[in-house]
GROMACS .gro file of N, CA and C in nm:
model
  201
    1UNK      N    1   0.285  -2.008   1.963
    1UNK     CA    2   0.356  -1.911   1.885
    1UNK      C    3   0.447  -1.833   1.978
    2UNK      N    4   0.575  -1.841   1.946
    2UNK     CA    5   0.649  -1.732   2.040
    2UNK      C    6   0.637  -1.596   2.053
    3UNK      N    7   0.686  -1.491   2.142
    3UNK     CA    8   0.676  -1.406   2.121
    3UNK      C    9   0.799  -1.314   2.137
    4UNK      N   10   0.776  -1.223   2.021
    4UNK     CA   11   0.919  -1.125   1.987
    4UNK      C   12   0.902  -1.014   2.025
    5UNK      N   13   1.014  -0.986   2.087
    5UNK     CA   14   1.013  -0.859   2.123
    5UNK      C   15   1.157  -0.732   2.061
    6UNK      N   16   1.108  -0.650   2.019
    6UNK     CA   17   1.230  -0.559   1.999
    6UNK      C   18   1.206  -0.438   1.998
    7UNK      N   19   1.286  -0.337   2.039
    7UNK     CA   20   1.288  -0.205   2.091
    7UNK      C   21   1.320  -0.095   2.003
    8UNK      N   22   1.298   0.007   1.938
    8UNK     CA   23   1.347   0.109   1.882
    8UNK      C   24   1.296   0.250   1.937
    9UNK      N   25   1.408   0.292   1.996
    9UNK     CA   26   1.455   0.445   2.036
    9UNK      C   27   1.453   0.588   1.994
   10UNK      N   28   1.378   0.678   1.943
   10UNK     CA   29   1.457   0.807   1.945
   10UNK      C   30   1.371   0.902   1.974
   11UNK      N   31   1.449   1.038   1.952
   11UNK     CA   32   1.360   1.144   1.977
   11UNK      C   33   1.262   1.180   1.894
   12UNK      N   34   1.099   1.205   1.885
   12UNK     CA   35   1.015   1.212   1.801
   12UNK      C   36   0.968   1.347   1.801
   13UNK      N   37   0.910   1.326   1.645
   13UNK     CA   38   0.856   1.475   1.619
   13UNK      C   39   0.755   1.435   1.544
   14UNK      N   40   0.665   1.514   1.548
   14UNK     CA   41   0.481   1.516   1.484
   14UNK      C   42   0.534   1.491   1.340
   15UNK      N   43   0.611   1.505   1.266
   15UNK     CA   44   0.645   1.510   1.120
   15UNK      C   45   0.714   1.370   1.091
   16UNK      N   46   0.738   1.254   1.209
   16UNK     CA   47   0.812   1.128   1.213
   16UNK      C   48   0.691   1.066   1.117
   17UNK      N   49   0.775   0.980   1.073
   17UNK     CA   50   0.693   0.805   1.006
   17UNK      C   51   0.728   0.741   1.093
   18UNK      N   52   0.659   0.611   1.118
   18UNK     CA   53   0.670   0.514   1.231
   18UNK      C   54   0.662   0.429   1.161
   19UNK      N   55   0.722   0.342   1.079
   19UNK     CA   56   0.701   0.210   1.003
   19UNK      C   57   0.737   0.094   1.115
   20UNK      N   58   0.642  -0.028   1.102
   20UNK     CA   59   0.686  -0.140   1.141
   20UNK      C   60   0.695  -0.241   1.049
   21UNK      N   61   0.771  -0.309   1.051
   21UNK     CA   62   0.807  -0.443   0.988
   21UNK      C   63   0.855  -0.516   1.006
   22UNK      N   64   0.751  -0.635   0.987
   22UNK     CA   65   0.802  -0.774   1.063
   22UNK      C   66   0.808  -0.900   0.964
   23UNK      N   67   0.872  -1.006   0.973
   23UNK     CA   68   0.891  -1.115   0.905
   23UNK      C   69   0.889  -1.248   0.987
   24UNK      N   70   0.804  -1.328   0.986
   24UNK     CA   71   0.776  -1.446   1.025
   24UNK      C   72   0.791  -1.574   0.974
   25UNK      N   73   0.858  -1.637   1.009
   25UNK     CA   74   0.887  -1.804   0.914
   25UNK      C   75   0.855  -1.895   1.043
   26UNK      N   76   0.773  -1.969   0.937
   26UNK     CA   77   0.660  -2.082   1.032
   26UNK      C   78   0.731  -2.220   0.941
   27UNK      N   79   0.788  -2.287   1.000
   27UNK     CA   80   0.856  -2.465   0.952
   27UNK      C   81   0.682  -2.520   0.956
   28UNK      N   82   0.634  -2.577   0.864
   28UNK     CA   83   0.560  -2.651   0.859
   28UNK      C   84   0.584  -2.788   0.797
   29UNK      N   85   0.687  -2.793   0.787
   29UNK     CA   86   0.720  -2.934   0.707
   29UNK      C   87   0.763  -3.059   0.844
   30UNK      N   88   0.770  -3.011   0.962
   30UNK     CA   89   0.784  -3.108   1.110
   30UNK      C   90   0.638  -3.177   1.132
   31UNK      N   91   0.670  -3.293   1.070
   31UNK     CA   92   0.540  -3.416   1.109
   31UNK      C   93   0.480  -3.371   1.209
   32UNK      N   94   0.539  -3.326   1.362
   32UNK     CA   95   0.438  -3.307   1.451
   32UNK      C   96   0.364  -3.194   1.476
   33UNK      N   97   0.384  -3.101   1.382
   33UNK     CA   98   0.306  -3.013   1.346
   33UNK      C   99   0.122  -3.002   1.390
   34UNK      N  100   0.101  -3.085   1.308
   34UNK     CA  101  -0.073  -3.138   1.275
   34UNK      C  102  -0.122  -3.032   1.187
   35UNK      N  103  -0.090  -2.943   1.164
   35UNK     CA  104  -0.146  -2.857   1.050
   35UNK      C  105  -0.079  -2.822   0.906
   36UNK      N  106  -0.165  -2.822   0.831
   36UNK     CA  107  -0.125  -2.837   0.684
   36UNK      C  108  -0.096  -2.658   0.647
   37UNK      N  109  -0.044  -2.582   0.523
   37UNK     CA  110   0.022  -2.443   0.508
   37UNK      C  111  -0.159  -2.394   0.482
   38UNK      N  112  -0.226  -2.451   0.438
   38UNK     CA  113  -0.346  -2.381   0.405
   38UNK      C  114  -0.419  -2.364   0.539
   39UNK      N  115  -0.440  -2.426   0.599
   39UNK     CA  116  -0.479  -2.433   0.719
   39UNK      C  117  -0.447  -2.302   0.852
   40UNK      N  118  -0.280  -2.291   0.789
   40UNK     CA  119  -0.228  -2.241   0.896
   40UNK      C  120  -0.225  -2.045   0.853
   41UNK      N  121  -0.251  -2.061   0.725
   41UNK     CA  122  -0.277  -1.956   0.646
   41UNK      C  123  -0.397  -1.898   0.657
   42UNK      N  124  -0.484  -1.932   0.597
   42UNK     CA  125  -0.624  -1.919   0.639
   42UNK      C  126  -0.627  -1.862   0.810
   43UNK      N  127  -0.569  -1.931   0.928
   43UNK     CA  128  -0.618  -1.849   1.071
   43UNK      C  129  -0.556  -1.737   1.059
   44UNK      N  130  -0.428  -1.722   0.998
   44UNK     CA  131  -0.301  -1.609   1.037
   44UNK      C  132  -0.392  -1.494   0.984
   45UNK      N  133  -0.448  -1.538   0.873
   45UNK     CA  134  -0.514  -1.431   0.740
   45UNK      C  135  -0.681  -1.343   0.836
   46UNK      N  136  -0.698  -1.460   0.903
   46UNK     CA  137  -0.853  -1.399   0.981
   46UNK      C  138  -0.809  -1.382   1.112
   47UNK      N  139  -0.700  -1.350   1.124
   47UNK     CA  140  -0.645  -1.215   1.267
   47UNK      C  141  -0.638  -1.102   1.222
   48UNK      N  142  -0.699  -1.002   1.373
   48UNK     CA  143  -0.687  -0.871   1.318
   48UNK      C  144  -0.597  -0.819   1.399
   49UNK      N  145  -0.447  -0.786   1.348
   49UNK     CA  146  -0.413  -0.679   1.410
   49UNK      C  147  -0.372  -0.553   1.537
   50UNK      N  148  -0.391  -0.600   1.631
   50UNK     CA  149  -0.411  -0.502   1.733
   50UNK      C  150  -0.314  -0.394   1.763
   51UNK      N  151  -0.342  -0.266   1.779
   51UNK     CA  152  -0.248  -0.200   1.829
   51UNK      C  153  -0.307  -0.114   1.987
   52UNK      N  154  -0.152  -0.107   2.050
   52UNK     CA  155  -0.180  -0.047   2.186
   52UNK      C  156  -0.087   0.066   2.184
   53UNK      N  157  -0.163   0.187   2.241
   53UNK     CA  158  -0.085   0.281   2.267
   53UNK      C  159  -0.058   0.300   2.431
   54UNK      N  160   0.029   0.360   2.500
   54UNK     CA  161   0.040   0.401   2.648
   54UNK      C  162   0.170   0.445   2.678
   55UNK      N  163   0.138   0.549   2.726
   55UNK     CA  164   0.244   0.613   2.820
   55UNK      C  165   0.274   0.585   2.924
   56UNK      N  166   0.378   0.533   2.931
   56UNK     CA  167   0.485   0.485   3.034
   56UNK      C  168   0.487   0.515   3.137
   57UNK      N  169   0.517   0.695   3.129
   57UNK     CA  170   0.569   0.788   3.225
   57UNK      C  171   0.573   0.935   3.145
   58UNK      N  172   0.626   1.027   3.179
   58UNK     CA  173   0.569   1.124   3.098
   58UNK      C  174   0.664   1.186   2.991
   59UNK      N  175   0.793   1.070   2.953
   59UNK     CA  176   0.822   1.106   2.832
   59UNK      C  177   0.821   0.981   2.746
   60UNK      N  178   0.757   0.875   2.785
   60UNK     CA  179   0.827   0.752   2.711
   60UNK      C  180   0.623   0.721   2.625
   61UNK      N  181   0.601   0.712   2.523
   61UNK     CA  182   0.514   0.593   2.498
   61UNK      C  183   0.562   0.457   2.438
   62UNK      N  184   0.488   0.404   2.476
   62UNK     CA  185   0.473   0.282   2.418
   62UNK      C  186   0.364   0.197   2.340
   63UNK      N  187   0.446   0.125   2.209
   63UNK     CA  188   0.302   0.114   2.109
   63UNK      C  189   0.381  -0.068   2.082
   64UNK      N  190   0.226  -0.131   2.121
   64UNK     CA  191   0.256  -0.257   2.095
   64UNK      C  192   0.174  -0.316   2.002
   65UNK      N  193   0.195  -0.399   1.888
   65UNK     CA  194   0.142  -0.449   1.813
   65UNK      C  195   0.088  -0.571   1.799
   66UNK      N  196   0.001  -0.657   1.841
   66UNK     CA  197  -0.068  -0.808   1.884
   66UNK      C  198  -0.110  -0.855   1.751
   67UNK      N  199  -0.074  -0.991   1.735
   67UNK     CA  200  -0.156  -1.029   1.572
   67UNK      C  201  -0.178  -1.195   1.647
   0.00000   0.00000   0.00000
């Protein structure tokens, strides 16, 4: 599975929303695949989630999201 990366910037305040949203398209129709959409559904579905918080330095955090 590749991995994406992208950045968003600004100045924050305790009153911010932080939405993430992501969109993923998986080709399963390439013969060399070996896995069928149920298959590949079912693992995606029994991942949990991870999130990381950390500070950088002492104005920057950083929050990464692992699935």
């Amino acid at each position: 599975m590749p991995n994406t990366i992208h950045n968003a910037t600004w100045d924050f305040s305790p009153g911010d929303t932080v939405t993430l949203s992501a969109t993923f398209t998986f080709d399963l129709n390439d013969p060399s695949d070996g896995q069928n959409v149920a298959n590949v559904l079912t693992t995606l579905q029994g991942r949990t989630p991870h999130v990381t918080l950390a500070q950088t330095d002492n104005g920057t955090i950083t929050v990464t999201v692992t699935i």
